[in-house]
CSV table of C-alpha atoms and ligand atoms in Angstrom, one decimal:
chain,number,residue,atom,x,y,z
A,280,MET,CA,-55.8,-24.5,-8.8
A,281,ASN,CA,-54.5,-27.4,-6.8
A,282,GLY,CA,-51.4,-26.0,-5.1
A,283,ALA,CA,-50.1,-29.2,-3.6
A,284,GLY,CA,-49.7,-31.1,-6.9
A,285,GLY,CA,-51.6,-34.1,-5.7
A,286,PRO,CA,-50.2,-37.6,-5.2
A,287,SER,CA,-49.2,-39.7,-8.2
A,288,GLY,CA,-52.1,-42.1,-8.9
A,289,ALA,CA,-54.7,-39.3,-9.0
A,290,ALA,CA,-55.9,-37.3,-12.0
A,291,VAL,CA,-54.8,-34.3,-13.9
A,292,TRP,CA,-57.2,-32.0,-15.6
A,293,CYS,CA,-56.0,-29.8,-18.5
A,294,GLU,CA,-58.0,-26.7,-19.6
A,295,ALA,CA,-56.8,-27.5,-23.1
A,296,GLY,CA,-54.1,-29.8,-24.4
A,297,TRP,CA,-52.2,-31.3,-27.3
A,298,TYR,CA,-54.0,-34.6,-27.8
A,299,GLN,CA,-53.6,-37.0,-30.7
A,300,GLY,CA,-51.9,-34.3,-32.9
A,301,GLY,CA,-54.3,-31.5,-32.3
A,302,ILE,CA,-55.8,-29.2,-29.6
A,303,ARG,CA,-58.7,-30.5,-27.4
A,304,GLU,CA,-60.4,-28.8,-24.5
A,305,GLY,CA,-61.1,-30.1,-21.0
A,306,ILE,CA,-59.0,-33.2,-20.9
A,307,ARG,CA,-59.0,-35.3,-17.8
A,308,LEU,CA,-56.1,-37.7,-17.4
A,309,SER,CA,-56.1,-40.7,-15.1
A,310,VAL,CA,-52.6,-41.5,-13.9
A,311,ASP,CA,-51.5,-44.7,-12.2
A,312,PRO,CA,-49.0,-44.9,-9.3
A,313,ALA,CA,-46.1,-45.4,-11.8
A,314,GLY,CA,-46.9,-42.0,-13.4
A,315,THR,CA,-48.4,-43.5,-16.6
A,316,VAL,CA,-51.6,-42.1,-18.2
A,317,THR,CA,-54.2,-44.8,-18.1
A,318,ALA,CA,-57.2,-43.0,-19.5
A,319,ALA,CA,-57.8,-39.6,-21.2
A,320,ALA,CA,-61.2,-38.0,-21.4
A,321,PRO,CA,-61.5,-34.9,-23.6
A,322,GLY,CA,-64.5,-32.6,-23.2
A,323,THR,CA,-64.9,-33.1,-19.4
A,324,GLU,CA,-64.8,-30.9,-16.3
A,325,ALA,CA,-62.3,-31.1,-13.5
A,326,GLU,CA,-63.3,-33.1,-10.4
A,327,PRO,CA,-62.4,-32.3,-6.8
A,328,GLY,CA,-58.9,-33.3,-6.0
A,329,ASP,CA,-57.6,-33.1,-9.6
A,330,LEU,CA,-54.4,-31.4,-10.3
A,331,VAL,CA,-55.7,-28.6,-12.5
A,332,LEU,CA,-53.5,-27.2,-15.3
A,333,SER,CA,-54.7,-24.0,-16.9
A,334,GLY,CA,-53.6,-22.8,-20.3
A,335,VAL,CA,-52.6,-25.2,-23.1
A,336,VAL,CA,-50.9,-28.4,-22.0
A,337,PHE,CA,-48.2,-30.1,-24.1
A,338,PRO,CA,-46.1,-33.2,-23.7
A,339,ALA,CA,-43.0,-32.2,-21.7
A,340,ALA,CA,-39.8,-32.0,-23.7
A,341,ALA,CA,-37.1,-34.7,-23.6
A,342,ASN,CA,-33.6,-33.2,-23.8
A,343,ALA,CA,-31.7,-35.5,-26.1
A,344,HIS,CA,-28.2,-33.9,-25.6
A,345,SER,CA,-26.7,-32.1,-22.6
A,346,HIS,CA,-23.4,-31.4,-21.0
A,347,ALA,CA,-24.5,-29.9,-17.8
A,348,PHE,CA,-21.3,-28.2,-16.9
A,349,HIS,CA,-21.2,-26.2,-20.1
A,350,ARG,CA,-23.9,-24.0,-18.5
A,351,VAL,CA,-21.1,-22.0,-16.7
A,352,LEU,CA,-20.0,-20.7,-20.1
A,353,ARG,CA,-23.2,-19.0,-21.0
A,354,GLY,CA,-22.6,-15.3,-21.8
A,355,ARG,CA,-18.9,-15.6,-21.3
A,356,THR,CA,-17.5,-16.8,-24.6
A,357,HIS,CA,-18.6,-14.2,-27.1
A,358,THR,CA,-15.4,-13.0,-28.4
A,359,SER,CA,-13.9,-13.8,-31.8
A,360,GLY,CA,-12.8,-17.4,-32.6
A,361,ASP,CA,-14.3,-20.6,-33.7
A,362,PHE,CA,-15.4,-24.0,-32.3
A,363,TRP,CA,-11.8,-24.9,-31.3
A,364,SER,CA,-11.1,-21.7,-29.4
A,365,TRP,CA,-14.5,-22.1,-27.6
A,366,ARG,CA,-13.4,-25.6,-26.7
A,367,GLU,CA,-10.4,-24.3,-24.8
A,368,GLN,CA,-12.7,-22.2,-22.6
A,369,MET,CA,-14.9,-25.3,-22.1
A,370,TYR,CA,-11.9,-27.4,-21.0
A,371,SER,CA,-11.1,-24.7,-18.4
A,372,ALA,CA,-14.6,-25.1,-16.9
A,373,ALA,CA,-14.2,-28.9,-16.9
A,374,GLY,CA,-10.9,-28.5,-15.1
A,375,ALA,CA,-12.6,-26.9,-12.1
A,376,LEU,CA,-15.1,-29.6,-11.3
A,377,THR,CA,-15.1,-31.9,-8.3
A,378,PRO,CA,-17.9,-34.4,-7.5
A,379,ALA,CA,-19.4,-32.0,-4.9
A,380,LEU,CA,-19.2,-29.0,-7.2
A,381,TYR,CA,-20.7,-30.9,-10.1
A,382,GLU,CA,-23.6,-32.1,-7.9
A,383,GLN,CA,-24.3,-28.5,-6.9
A,384,LEU,CA,-24.0,-27.2,-10.5
A,385,ALA,CA,-25.9,-30.1,-12.1
A,386,THR,CA,-28.8,-29.7,-9.6
A,387,ALA,CA,-29.1,-26.1,-10.6
A,388,VAL,CA,-28.9,-26.8,-14.3
A,389,PHE,CA,-31.4,-29.7,-14.1
A,390,ALA,CA,-33.8,-27.5,-12.1
A,391,GLU,CA,-33.5,-24.9,-14.9
A,392,MET,CA,-34.4,-27.6,-17.3
A,393,VAL,CA,-37.4,-28.6,-15.3
A,394,VAL,CA,-38.9,-25.2,-14.9
A,395,SER,CA,-38.4,-24.7,-18.7
A,396,GLY,CA,-40.4,-27.8,-19.6
A,397,TYR,CA,-37.9,-30.6,-19.8
A,398,THR,CA,-38.7,-33.7,-17.8
A,399,SER,CA,-35.9,-36.0,-19.1
A,400,VAL,CA,-32.3,-35.5,-20.2
A,401,ALA,CA,-29.6,-37.5,-21.9
A,402,GLU,CA,-26.5,-36.3,-20.1
A,403,PHE,CA,-23.5,-36.9,-22.4
A,404,HIS,CA,-21.0,-37.3,-19.6
A,405,TYR,CA,-17.2,-37.4,-20.0
A,406,VAL,CA,-15.7,-35.7,-16.9
A,407,HIS,CA,-15.1,-39.0,-15.2
A,408,HIS,CA,-11.9,-38.7,-13.2
A,409,ALA,CA,-9.7,-36.3,-11.2
A,410,PRO,CA,-7.7,-33.7,-13.2
A,411,ASP,CA,-4.7,-36.0,-13.2
A,412,GLY,CA,-6.7,-38.9,-14.6
A,413,SER,CA,-7.0,-40.9,-11.3
A,414,ALA,CA,-10.3,-42.4,-10.5
A,415,TYR,CA,-12.7,-41.1,-7.9
A,416,PRO,CA,-13.9,-43.7,-5.5
A,417,GLU,CA,-17.3,-45.3,-6.3
A,418,HIS,CA,-18.1,-43.5,-9.5
A,419,GLY,CA,-17.9,-40.2,-7.7
A,420,MET,CA,-18.7,-37.9,-10.7
A,421,GLU,CA,-21.4,-40.2,-12.1
A,422,LEU,CA,-23.3,-40.7,-8.9
A,423,ALA,CA,-23.1,-36.9,-8.2
A,424,LEU,CA,-25.0,-36.4,-11.5
A,425,ALA,CA,-27.5,-39.0,-10.6
A,426,ARG,CA,-28.2,-37.4,-7.2
A,427,ALA,CA,-28.5,-34.0,-8.9
A,428,ALA,CA,-31.2,-35.4,-11.2
A,429,VAL,CA,-33.1,-37.0,-8.3
A,430,SER,CA,-33.0,-33.7,-6.4
A,431,ALA,CA,-34.4,-31.8,-9.5
A,432,GLY,CA,-36.9,-34.6,-10.3
A,433,ILE,CA,-35.7,-34.9,-13.9
A,434,ARG,CA,-35.4,-38.3,-15.5
A,435,LEU,CA,-31.7,-38.9,-16.3
A,436,THR,CA,-30.2,-41.1,-18.9
A,437,LEU,CA,-26.6,-40.9,-17.9
A,438,LEU,CA,-24.6,-41.5,-21.1
A,439,ASP,CA,-21.2,-42.7,-19.9
A,440,THR,CA,-18.8,-41.6,-22.6
A,441,CYS,CA,-15.8,-43.4,-24.0
A,442,TYR,CA,-13.0,-40.8,-24.6
A,443,LEU,CA,-9.6,-42.3,-25.3
A,444,SER,CA,-7.7,-40.1,-27.6
A,445,GLY,CA,-7.0,-36.5,-28.4
A,446,GLY,CA,-7.4,-36.8,-32.1
A,447,LEU,CA,-7.5,-39.3,-34.9
A,448,GLY,CA,-3.8,-39.9,-35.2
A,449,THR,CA,-2.9,-43.2,-36.7
A,450,ARG,CA,-5.5,-45.7,-37.6
A,451,SER,CA,-5.4,-48.0,-34.6
A,452,VAL,CA,-4.0,-45.9,-31.8
A,453,GLY,CA,-5.1,-42.2,-32.0
A,454,ALA,CA,-3.3,-39.2,-30.6
A,455,PRO,CA,-2.6,-39.2,-26.9
A,456,LEU,CA,-4.9,-37.3,-24.6
A,457,GLU,CA,-3.8,-33.7,-24.0
A,458,PRO,CA,-3.3,-32.7,-20.3
A,459,SER,CA,-6.7,-31.0,-20.2
A,460,GLN,CA,-8.4,-34.1,-21.5
A,461,ARG,CA,-6.8,-36.5,-19.1
A,462,ARG,CA,-9.7,-36.7,-16.7
A,463,PHE,CA,-12.1,-37.7,-19.5
A,464,GLY,CA,-10.2,-40.8,-20.5
A,465,ASP,CA,-9.9,-44.5,-19.7
A,466,ALA,CA,-6.8,-46.6,-20.4
A,467,ASP,CA,-8.4,-48.4,-23.4
A,468,ALA,CA,-11.7,-49.7,-24.7
A,469,ASP,CA,-11.8,-52.7,-22.3
A,470,ALA,CA,-11.1,-50.4,-19.3
A,471,TRP,CA,-14.1,-48.2,-20.4
A,472,LEU,CA,-16.3,-51.3,-20.9
A,473,SER,CA,-15.4,-52.6,-17.5
A,474,ARG,CA,-16.1,-49.2,-15.8
A,475,PHE,CA,-19.3,-48.9,-17.8
A,476,ALA,CA,-20.6,-52.3,-16.5
A,477,SER,CA,-19.6,-51.4,-12.9
A,478,LEU,CA,-21.5,-48.1,-13.3
A,479,GLN,CA,-24.6,-49.8,-14.5
A,480,ALA,CA,-24.6,-52.0,-11.5
A,481,ALA,CA,-23.9,-49.1,-9.1
A,482,VAL,CA,-26.8,-47.0,-10.6
A,483,ALA,CA,-29.2,-50.0,-10.7
A,484,ALA,CA,-28.6,-50.6,-7.0
A,485,ARG,CA,-29.4,-47.1,-6.0
A,486,PHE,CA,-32.0,-45.6,-8.4
A,487,PRO,CA,-35.2,-46.8,-10.1
A,488,PRO,CA,-34.7,-46.9,-13.9
A,489,GLU,CA,-37.5,-44.5,-14.6
A,490,GLN,CA,-35.5,-42.0,-12.6
A,491,VAL,CA,-31.9,-42.8,-13.5
A,492,SER,CA,-30.7,-45.1,-16.2
A,493,VAL,CA,-27.3,-45.6,-17.8
A,494,GLY,CA,-26.7,-45.4,-21.6
A,495,ALA,CA,-23.4,-45.3,-23.5
A,496,ALA,CA,-21.7,-42.8,-25.7
A,497,LEU,CA,-18.6,-42.6,-27.9
A,498,HIS,CA,-17.4,-39.1,-27.7
A,499,SER,CA,-16.6,-38.8,-31.4
A,500,VAL,CA,-14.4,-40.5,-34.0
A,501,ARG,CA,-11.8,-38.0,-32.9
A,502,ALA,CA,-11.8,-39.4,-29.4
A,503,VAL,CA,-12.3,-43.2,-30.0
A,504,PRO,CA,-9.7,-44.7,-32.3
A,505,GLU,CA,-10.9,-47.3,-34.9
A,506,ALA,CA,-9.5,-50.3,-33.0
A,507,ALA,CA,-11.5,-49.2,-29.9
A,508,LEU,CA,-14.6,-48.7,-32.0
A,509,ALA,CA,-14.3,-52.2,-33.3
A,510,ARG,CA,-13.8,-53.6,-29.8
A,511,ILE,CA,-16.8,-51.7,-28.3
A,512,ALA,CA,-19.0,-52.7,-31.2
A,513,LYS,CA,-18.3,-56.3,-30.3
A,514,ARG,CA,-18.7,-56.1,-26.6
A,515,LEU,CA,-21.3,-53.4,-25.7
A,516,PRO,CA,-24.5,-55.2,-24.8
A,517,ALA,CA,-27.4,-54.8,-27.2
A,518,GLY,CA,-30.3,-52.6,-26.3
A,519,ILE,CA,-28.3,-49.9,-24.5
A,520,PRO,CA,-28.9,-46.5,-26.0
A,521,LEU,CA,-25.7,-45.4,-27.8
A,522,HIS,CA,-24.9,-41.7,-28.7
A,523,ILE,CA,-22.0,-40.1,-30.6
A,524,HIS,CA,-21.0,-36.6,-31.7
A,525,LEU,CA,-21.0,-37.0,-35.5
A,526,SER,CA,-19.6,-34.7,-38.2
A,527,GLU,CA,-20.1,-31.5,-36.2
A,528,GLN,CA,-17.2,-29.8,-37.9
A,529,PRO,CA,-15.7,-30.2,-41.4
A,530,GLN,CA,-12.3,-30.7,-39.9
A,531,GLU,CA,-13.5,-33.9,-38.2
A,532,ASN,CA,-14.6,-35.3,-41.6
A,533,ALA,CA,-11.3,-34.3,-43.2
A,534,ASP,CA,-9.2,-35.9,-40.4
A,535,CYS,CA,-11.3,-39.1,-40.5
A,536,LEU,CA,-11.0,-39.4,-44.2
A,537,ALA,CA,-7.2,-38.9,-44.0
A,538,ALA,CA,-6.9,-41.5,-41.2
A,539,THR,CA,-9.3,-44.1,-42.3
A,540,GLY,CA,-10.4,-43.4,-45.9
A,541,LEU,CA,-14.0,-43.1,-44.7
A,542,THR,CA,-16.4,-40.4,-43.4
A,543,PRO,CA,-17.2,-40.7,-39.7
A,544,THR,CA,-20.6,-42.3,-40.7
A,545,GLY,CA,-18.8,-44.7,-43.0
A,546,LEU,CA,-16.4,-45.6,-40.2
A,547,LEU,CA,-19.3,-46.4,-37.8
A,548,HIS,CA,-20.9,-48.5,-40.6
A,549,ARG,CA,-17.7,-50.4,-41.2
A,550,HIS,CA,-17.9,-51.7,-37.6
A,551,GLY,CA,-21.6,-52.3,-37.5
A,552,LEU,CA,-22.4,-49.4,-35.1
A,553,LEU,CA,-25.2,-48.0,-37.2
A,554,SER,CA,-28.5,-49.2,-35.7
A,555,SER,CA,-31.9,-48.1,-34.3
A,556,ARG,CA,-30.3,-47.6,-30.9
A,557,LEU,CA,-27.8,-45.1,-32.2
A,558,SER,CA,-28.3,-41.4,-31.9
A,559,VAL,CA,-25.9,-39.2,-33.8
A,560,VAL,CA,-25.5,-35.7,-32.3
A,561,HIS,CA,-25.3,-32.7,-34.6
A,562,ALA,CA,-24.9,-34.6,-38.0
A,563,THR,CA,-24.2,-31.2,-39.5
A,564,HIS,CA,-21.8,-32.1,-42.4
A,565,LEU,CA,-22.9,-35.3,-44.1
A,566,THR,CA,-22.7,-36.7,-47.5
A,567,ASP,CA,-25.7,-38.2,-49.4
A,568,ALA,CA,-24.2,-41.7,-48.7
A,569,ASP,CA,-23.9,-40.9,-45.0
A,570,MET,CA,-27.6,-40.0,-44.9
A,571,ALA,CA,-28.6,-43.1,-46.7
A,572,LEU,CA,-26.7,-45.3,-44.3
A,573,LEU,CA,-28.2,-43.5,-41.3
A,574,GLY,CA,-31.7,-43.8,-42.7
A,575,ALA,CA,-31.3,-47.5,-43.6
A,576,ALA,CA,-30.2,-48.1,-40.0
A,577,ASP,CA,-33.2,-46.3,-38.5
A,578,ALA,CA,-30.9,-44.1,-36.5
A,579,THR,CA,-31.8,-40.9,-34.8
A,580,ALA,CA,-30.1,-37.5,-35.4
A,581,VAL,CA,-30.0,-35.1,-32.5
A,582,PHE,CA,-30.0,-31.5,-33.6
A,583,CYS,CA,-29.0,-28.8,-31.1
A,584,PRO,CA,-29.9,-25.7,-33.0
A,585,SER,CA,-29.1,-23.1,-30.4
A,586,THR,CA,-25.7,-24.6,-29.7
A,587,GLU,CA,-24.9,-25.2,-33.4
A,588,ALA,CA,-25.7,-21.5,-34.1
A,589,ASP,CA,-23.7,-20.4,-31.0
A,590,LEU,CA,-20.6,-22.5,-32.1
A,591,ALA,CA,-20.8,-21.6,-35.8
A,592,ASP,CA,-21.2,-25.3,-36.7
A,593,GLY,CA,-23.5,-24.7,-39.6
A,594,LEU,CA,-27.0,-25.9,-40.5
A,595,GLY,CA,-27.4,-29.6,-40.7
A,596,PRO,CA,-29.5,-31.3,-43.5
A,597,ALA,CA,-32.7,-31.7,-41.6
A,598,THR,CA,-35.0,-32.2,-44.5
A,599,GLU,CA,-32.7,-34.6,-46.3
A,600,LEU,CA,-32.2,-36.7,-43.1
A,601,ARG,CA,-35.9,-36.9,-42.5
A,602,ASN,CA,-36.5,-37.9,-46.1
A,603,ALA,CA,-33.8,-40.6,-45.7
A,604,GLY,CA,-35.8,-42.0,-42.8
A,605,VAL,CA,-33.8,-40.6,-39.9
A,606,ALA,CA,-35.8,-39.5,-36.8
A,607,LEU,CA,-34.9,-36.0,-35.5
A,608,ALA,CA,-34.6,-35.2,-31.8
A,609,LEU,CA,-33.5,-32.0,-30.1
A,610,GLY,CA,-31.0,-31.2,-27.4
A,611,SER,CA,-29.8,-28.1,-25.6
A,612,ASP,CA,-26.2,-29.3,-25.5
A,613,GLN,CA,-24.1,-26.4,-24.1
A,614,HIS,CA,-27.2,-24.6,-22.7
A,615,ALA,CA,-26.6,-21.3,-24.5
A,616,VAL,CA,-30.3,-21.3,-23.9
A,617,VAL,CA,-32.4,-23.9,-22.0
A,618,ASP,CA,-35.7,-23.5,-23.8
A,619,PRO,CA,-37.4,-26.4,-25.7
A,620,TRP,CA,-39.6,-23.9,-27.5
A,621,LEU,CA,-36.7,-22.0,-29.0
A,622,GLU,CA,-35.0,-25.3,-30.1
A,623,MET,CA,-38.2,-26.5,-31.7
A,624,ARG,CA,-38.7,-23.5,-33.9
A,625,ALA,CA,-35.0,-23.1,-34.6
A,626,LEU,CA,-35.2,-26.5,-36.3
A,627,GLU,CA,-37.8,-25.2,-38.8
A,628,HIS,CA,-36.2,-21.7,-39.0
A,629,GLY,CA,-32.9,-23.3,-39.9
A,630,GLU,CA,-34.6,-25.1,-42.8
A,631,ARG,CA,-36.3,-21.9,-43.9
A,632,LEU,CA,-33.0,-20.1,-44.0
A,633,ARG,CA,-31.2,-23.0,-45.7
A,634,THR,CA,-33.9,-23.9,-48.3
A,635,GLY,CA,-36.0,-20.8,-48.9
A,636,LYS,CA,-39.1,-22.8,-48.0
A,637,ARG,CA,-41.6,-22.6,-45.1
A,638,GLY,CA,-43.3,-25.4,-43.4
A,639,THR,CA,-41.0,-28.4,-43.8
A,640,PHE,CA,-41.6,-29.1,-40.1
A,641,THR,CA,-45.1,-28.6,-38.9
A,642,PRO,CA,-45.9,-27.9,-35.2
A,643,ALA,CA,-46.8,-31.6,-34.9
A,644,ASP,CA,-43.4,-32.5,-36.3
A,645,LEU,CA,-41.7,-30.1,-33.9
A,646,HIS,CA,-43.5,-31.5,-30.8
A,647,PHE,CA,-42.7,-35.0,-32.0
A,648,ALA,CA,-39.0,-34.1,-32.2
A,649,ALA,CA,-38.9,-32.3,-28.9
A,650,SER,CA,-40.8,-35.0,-27.0
A,651,ASP,CA,-41.3,-38.5,-28.6
A,652,ALA,CA,-38.0,-38.7,-30.5
A,653,GLY,CA,-36.0,-37.3,-27.6
A,654,ALA,CA,-37.5,-39.9,-25.2
A,655,ALA,CA,-36.9,-42.7,-27.7
A,656,ALA,CA,-33.3,-41.6,-28.0
A,657,GLN,CA,-33.0,-42.2,-24.2
A,658,GLY,CA,-34.8,-45.6,-24.3
A,659,ARG,CA,-37.7,-44.0,-22.5
A,660,ARG,CA,-41.5,-44.0,-23.0
A,661,ALA,CA,-42.8,-40.9,-24.8
A,662,PRO,CA,-44.3,-38.2,-22.6
A,663,GLY,CA,-47.8,-37.0,-23.4
A,664,LEU,CA,-51.6,-36.9,-22.7
A,665,GLU,CA,-52.5,-40.2,-24.5
A,666,PRO,CA,-53.0,-43.5,-22.5
A,667,GLY,CA,-49.8,-45.4,-22.2
A,668,LYS,CA,-47.6,-42.4,-22.2
A,669,ALA,CA,-45.6,-41.0,-19.2
A,670,CYS,CA,-47.7,-38.3,-17.6
A,671,ASP,CA,-44.9,-35.7,-18.2
A,672,LEU,CA,-46.5,-32.4,-19.2
A,673,MET,CA,-45.9,-28.7,-19.5
A,674,ALA,CA,-48.6,-26.1,-19.4
A,675,VAL,CA,-48.2,-22.9,-21.5
A,676,ARG,CA,-49.8,-19.5,-21.0
A,677,PRO,CA,-51.6,-18.7,-24.2
A,678,HIS,CA,-52.2,-15.0,-23.6
A,679,SER,CA,-48.8,-13.6,-22.7
A,680,VAL,CA,-47.1,-10.7,-24.6
A,681,ARG,CA,-45.4,-13.4,-26.7
A,682,THR,CA,-48.4,-15.7,-27.2
A,683,ALA,CA,-51.5,-13.5,-27.2
A,684,GLY,CA,-53.4,-14.1,-30.4
A,685,SER,CA,-51.6,-17.3,-31.4
A,686,ARG,CA,-53.6,-20.3,-32.4
A,687,PRO,CA,-53.0,-22.9,-29.6
A,688,GLY,CA,-51.8,-25.4,-32.2
A,689,GLN,CA,-49.2,-23.0,-33.4
A,690,LEU,CA,-47.7,-22.0,-30.0
A,691,ALA,CA,-44.5,-23.8,-31.1
A,692,PHE,CA,-43.8,-20.7,-33.1
A,693,SER,CA,-44.5,-18.1,-30.4
A,694,ALA,CA,-44.2,-19.5,-26.9
A,695,THR,CA,-40.9,-19.6,-24.9
A,696,ALA,CA,-39.9,-21.2,-21.7
A,697,ALA,CA,-41.0,-18.0,-20.0
A,698,ASP,CA,-44.6,-19.0,-20.9
A,699,VAL,CA,-44.3,-22.4,-19.2
A,700,THR,CA,-46.6,-22.1,-16.1
A,701,ALA,CA,-46.5,-25.7,-14.8
A,702,VAL,CA,-44.4,-28.8,-15.3
A,703,VAL,CA,-45.6,-32.3,-14.3
A,704,VAL,CA,-43.4,-35.4,-14.0
A,705,GLY,CA,-45.2,-38.7,-13.7
A,706,GLY,CA,-48.4,-37.0,-12.7
A,707,ARG,CA,-46.7,-34.8,-10.0
A,708,LEU,CA,-46.4,-31.1,-10.2
A,709,LEU,CA,-42.7,-30.1,-10.1
A,710,ALA,CA,-42.6,-26.5,-11.3
A,711,ARG,CA,-45.0,-23.6,-11.2
A,712,ASN,CA,-44.3,-20.2,-13.0
A,713,GLY,CA,-40.5,-20.7,-13.2
A,714,HIS,CA,-40.1,-22.0,-9.6
A,715,HIS,CA,-39.3,-25.5,-8.7
A,716,THR,CA,-41.7,-26.9,-6.2
A,717,VAL,CA,-38.9,-28.3,-4.0
A,718,LEU,CA,-35.8,-26.3,-4.9
A,719,GLY,CA,-37.2,-22.9,-5.4
A,720,ASP,CA,-35.8,-20.4,-7.9
A,721,PRO,CA,-33.2,-22.0,-10.2
A,722,ALA,CA,-31.6,-18.6,-10.8
A,723,VAL,CA,-30.5,-18.5,-7.2
A,724,LEU,CA,-29.1,-22.1,-7.4
A,725,LEU,CA,-27.3,-21.2,-10.7
A,726,ARG,CA,-25.8,-18.0,-9.3
A,727,GLU,CA,-24.5,-19.9,-6.2
A,728,ALA,CA,-23.2,-22.9,-8.2
A,729,ILE,CA,-21.4,-20.8,-10.8
A,730,ALA,CA,-19.8,-18.7,-8.1
A,731,ALA,CA,-18.6,-21.9,-6.4
A,732,VAL,CA,-17.1,-23.1,-9.7
A,733,ASP,CA,-15.4,-19.7,-10.2
A,734,SER,CA,-13.9,-19.8,-6.8
A,735,ALA,CA,-12.7,-23.4,-6.8
A,736,PRO,CA,-9.2,-23.9,-5.4
A,737,ALA,CA,-6.4,-23.0,-7.8
A,738,ALA,CA,-5.0,-26.5,-7.7
A,739,VAL,CA,-8.1,-27.8,-9.3
A,740,HIS,CA,-7.7,-25.3,-12.1
A,741,GLU,CA,-4.3,-26.5,-13.1
A,742,THR,CA,-5.4,-27.7,-16.4
A,743,ARG,CA,-6.6,-24.2,-17.3
A,744,LEU,CA,-3.0,-23.2,-17.9
A,745,GLU,CA,-2.2,-26.1,-20.2
A,746,GLY,CA,-4.3,-24.9,-23.0
A,747,THR,CA,-5.1,-27.1,-26.0
A,748,ARG,CA,-4.2,-27.2,-29.6
A,749,HIS,CA,-6.3,-28.2,-32.6
A,750,PRO,CA,-6.4,-32.1,-32.4
B,68,LIG,ZN1,-22.2,-32.4,-27.2
């Protein structure tokens, strides 16, 4: 085993690997200095100096939906209630963040992602400002997240999120932001567009795009009034990835119908926002017409199965979306677990529970959702072992207590993140057996970061006491 990881531009040898939709043995990958696979030779032996990956090597996972700070809620919210009461606890966590605290916390969360097999993340970011709504200098929160990603070595697509209103309200204006939402907001659509352009320039000046890039998000139709949607549809430059929470809860659909006469999907369609650059997150409660529109637009749906179960959202229509032509990607969202293997099989398990049928999503389908579709949703190249792909890989132990006896091609139904023995980003080894090669044990980082958030000065927690109501 090559302990150092080898410089990018060398070669990676996989004892076995997921190659062209099946398992092959002895695959030697040539990797260029940019971290791209330039050649793949199955049926070969390792050569001196190769980074050797034992076990079964798969494309790394691309996390298509994350709110890094939600990690502090894990294991703390399991009382009675619903999505809306959980949201109050989430707002309390948001209220405690400062740029320095968020950099520390996000570094730990991104390190957890890396050791679990994720090498890219779409961070749906809306905690922009100080608790009173005033701006931090120089994109303080956003650059804190970017530095955290660089420290952890994960590729970051920073989805800067437009969040203007506290509910649908009237058609053109929306309800005002509640006190606990004030730090999420901008004055109006033009103010967000202007801050977005400034952020793009600030990130481009500091980070290479394969490490950190900027995408856009609309929080939801609850948080972006129709007039603002129309304005953004006209002015947001083409080609930028655009994400939105869509129809996560029936109440959002009911409120949207009452305010606009349309479903949330119908409202996006009215303003020309449905396109191949659009990723709709959750897409849990859709009509047949919604699905036809999303399919015709070649949009992506991002399912977050562990979160949707945790928050009692319901099971989205995965089969129907796929049949309509919608690509499915996967996200860990609130990080109730950070484990791409559990998200993969939860997609299929949800369909089994919902439809009474097995095998709607094959292992190949699940790897495509976890890797290719998640990368495409970020505007990134797919990870994998084939030439032309980013050399972002995860090796899995095929003989653990969980995986012993599994066919290598069916590990998607037995492995967990605990079986990930190595993670490679751009040809470089970044994690080994749960430890980050630079940052060490993510559990230590998480414990320290969560303790720091818990003990943040009381003044920062002011918004905790405000509470929130149903929008
Ligand atoms: Zn979300």
